Amino acid sequence: MKIIINNSCMVPIYEQIVDQIKSLIRRGELKENDILPSVRSLSRELKISALTVKKAYDSLEGQGFTVTVHGKGTYVAAANRELLLEEQRKELEADLEQAIQKGRRYGISDEEIRSLFELILEG
Amino acid sequence: MKIIINNSCMVPIYEQIVDQIKSLIRRGELKENDILPSVRSLSRELKISALTVKKAYDSLEGQGFTVTVHGKGTYVAAANRELLLEEQRKELEADLEQAIQKGRRYGISDEEIRSLFELILEG
Amino acid sequence: MKIIINNSCMVPIYEQIVDQIKSLIRRGELKENDILPSVRSLSRELKISALTVKKAYDSLEGQGFTVTVHGKGTYVAAANRELLLEEQRKELEADLEQAIQKGRRYGISDEEIRSLFELILEG
Amino acid sequence: MKIIINNSCMVPIYEQIVDQIKSLIRRGELKENDILPSVRSLSRELKISALTVKKAYDSLEGQGFTVTVHGKGTYVAAANRELLLEEQRKELEADLEQAIQKGRRYGISDEEIRSLFELILEG
DNA sequence: GTGGTCTAGACCACT
DNA sequence: GTGGTCTAGACCACG
């Protein structure tokens, strides 16, 4: 589990965990019936509160991506990777569209928006 | 002052006010030395607490967009177009960066992100 | 009455009026039994609210520098110019001392404080 | 945290808190990454509203002296000595300027003001 | 009338 | 537990 927490960005930690586990499932690095690290071990590994990891796992289970078996652990559910991919793509699309619309409301030209985008993407 | 409060979204009310007043300044609907509605009248109009409006006005003043005169009112500050443009550009940059980072967390390649971006921008 | 209002500084307008009339009395430009401009005329002249002028006159009367005769006007009281001078000097002394002490608390050297003072006085 | 609130003076409570925390940082009693008392605990300790403490903390963060992490607490920011020194110098400058202006409003000559200043500084 | 401060308590999100 | 927002109402100072 190579999960990276960015404490300085404004995305909540539990959401970063959810996003990255979804990504691992989509890419096939986590397959159906694979077991996730325990709440405690992951919290130790990431040096964050166990409650935060728990919140992420709860969210994943609520969305149907995992199944928790009491006393045993949390397992990857029978996931529809295609569906997941489509969902994530749509989420990204929505975010990008919202950003672009905001830029246009601000009177920033499409050319400027594009160059800004490329600047960030290239790093 | 046509300010619209969306209570159902997660953006704080005072921030919605700040954004919309900035927008009015940018679009020239509020000009230098124009007076903003009083804290109390706007709070009455929007049916929200006066403190919430005050918080918005404090934020605007802190960012240099307005000047408050005790006992008189809050006025649009001078020479803020440049400031506003820079500010908005940074805001757009932050939004784009966040979207890109989310895409990467989802394991979507930069190429895919770029093509999605172009699709939205062109479409 | 050459009273100058500085709207941009943080001293309340009514206090500026009080200070300057005290100064006129001290310098002998306003003598015992001289009549002050009416509230209305001074408010017109300074382009400020009549209530603000009234507040200044009330303050002066409260401190014993003027006497108001209903229906006639406001007159300079039998003033003790020496006393006034001493009072104002002490007030200035207190302000300067407080500023110097604050600077020292901040760890700023006397030399720096002095050069800052000279800069402001000359500038 | 030995913060003392003076209810009888006209300086707002939140500003007194801001000033004293800045002072603690300047004197090194609060170092980089130190955590400030929580809003609630300080409000309990000082027997004031939590909102008042929050306003002080917001001000400190706005001025770059602290960093607030949601759900964790408020921490002393890095590299603020320079900032603080500049800030304090400006504060002293404002106080001195105000004193000088008051002296001039009182009709006291610059020479008199200077000699008074020197008297206090040397004395 | 205006803005400035403060209270006491509520509900929410994050850890 | 933490901070973040919001309310409804109070009192003060300035114009």
Coordinates of N, CA, C and O (backbone and C1' of nucleotides) in Angstrom, one line a residue, chain E:
Chain E
dG1 P -31.9 53.2 12.9 O5' -30.8 53.3 11.7 C5' -31.1 54.2 10.6 C4' -29.8 54.8 10.2 C3' -28.6 53.8 10.1 O3' -28.5 53.2 8.8 C1' -28.0 55.8 11.2
dT2 P -27.7 51.8 8.7 O5' -26.2 52.1 9.1 C5' -25.4 52.8 8.1 C4' -24.0 53.1 8.7 C3' -23.3 51.8 9.2 O3' -22.6 51.2 8.1 C1' -23.1 53.5 10.9
dG3 P -22.2 49.7 8.2 O5' -20.9 49.8 9.2 C5' -19.7 50.4 8.8 C4' -18.8 50.5 10.0 C3' -18.1 49.2 10.4 O3' -16.8 49.5 10.8 C1' -19.3 50.0 12.2
dG4 P -16.0 48.4 11.5 O5' -16.3 48.6 13.1 C5' -15.5 49.4 13.9 C4' -15.3 48.7 15.3 C3' -14.8 47.3 15.1 O3' -13.8 47.1 16.2 C1' -16.8 47.4 16.4
dT5 P -13.2 45.6 16.4 O5' -14.0 45.1 17.6 C5' -13.9 45.9 18.8 C4' -14.8 45.2 19.9 C3' -14.5 43.8 20.2 O3' -14.1 43.7 21.5 C1' -16.9 44.1 19.9
dC6 P -13.5 42.4 22.1 O5' -14.8 41.6 22.6 C5' -15.6 42.2 23.6 C4' -16.8 41.4 23.8 C3' -16.6 39.9 23.9 O3' -16.7 39.5 25.3 C1' -18.6 40.5 22.7
dT7 P -16.6 37.9 25.6 O5' -18.1 37.5 25.6 C5' -19.1 38.3 26.2 C4' -20.5 37.7 26.2 C3' -20.4 36.2 26.4 O3' -21.4 35.8 27.3 C1' -21.6 36.7 24.4
dA8 P -21.2 34.6 28.4 O5' -22.3 33.6 27.9 C5' -23.6 34.0 27.6 C4' -24.3 32.9 26.8 C3' -23.8 31.5 27.1 O3' -24.9 30.6 27.2 C1' -23.6 31.9 24.8
dG9 P -24.7 29.1 27.6 O5' -25.3 28.3 26.4 C5' -26.4 28.8 25.6 C4' -26.3 28.4 24.2 C3' -25.9 27.0 24.0 O3' -26.9 26.3 23.3 C1' -24.8 28.4 22.4
dA10 P -26.9 24.7 23.3 O5' -27.1 24.4 21.7 C5' -28.0 25.1 21.0 C4' -27.6 25.2 19.6 C3' -27.1 23.9 19.0 O3' -28.2 23.3 18.3 C1' -25.7 25.8 18.3
dC11 P -28.1 21.7 18.0 O5' -27.3 21.6 16.6 C5' -27.7 22.4 15.5 C4' -26.6 22.4 14.4 C3' -26.1 21.0 14.1 O3' -26.2 20.7 12.7 C1' -24.3 22.5 14.5
dC12 P -25.9 19.2 12.2 O5' -24.5 19.4 11.4 C5' -24.4 20.4 10.5 C4' -22.9 20.6 10.1 C3' -22.2 19.3 9.9 O3' -21.8 19.3 8.5 C1' -20.9 20.7 11.3
dA13 P -21.1 17.9 7.9 O5' -19.5 18.2 8.1 C5' -19.0 19.4 7.4 C4' -17.5 19.4 7.6 C3' -16.8 18.0 7.3 O3' -15.6 18.3 6.7 C1' -16.4 18.7 9.5
dC14 P -14.7 17.1 6.2 O5' -13.5 17.1 7.3 C5' -12.6 18.1 7.4 C4' -11.6 17.8 8.5 C3' -10.9 16.4 8.4 O3' -9.5 16.6 8.5 C1' -11.8 16.7 10.6
dT15 P -8.5 15.4 8.5 O5' -8.3 15.1 10.0 C5' -7.8 16.1 10.8 C4' -7.4 15.5 12.2 C3' -6.7 14.1 12.2 O3' -5.6 14.1 13.1 C1' -8.6 14.0 13.6

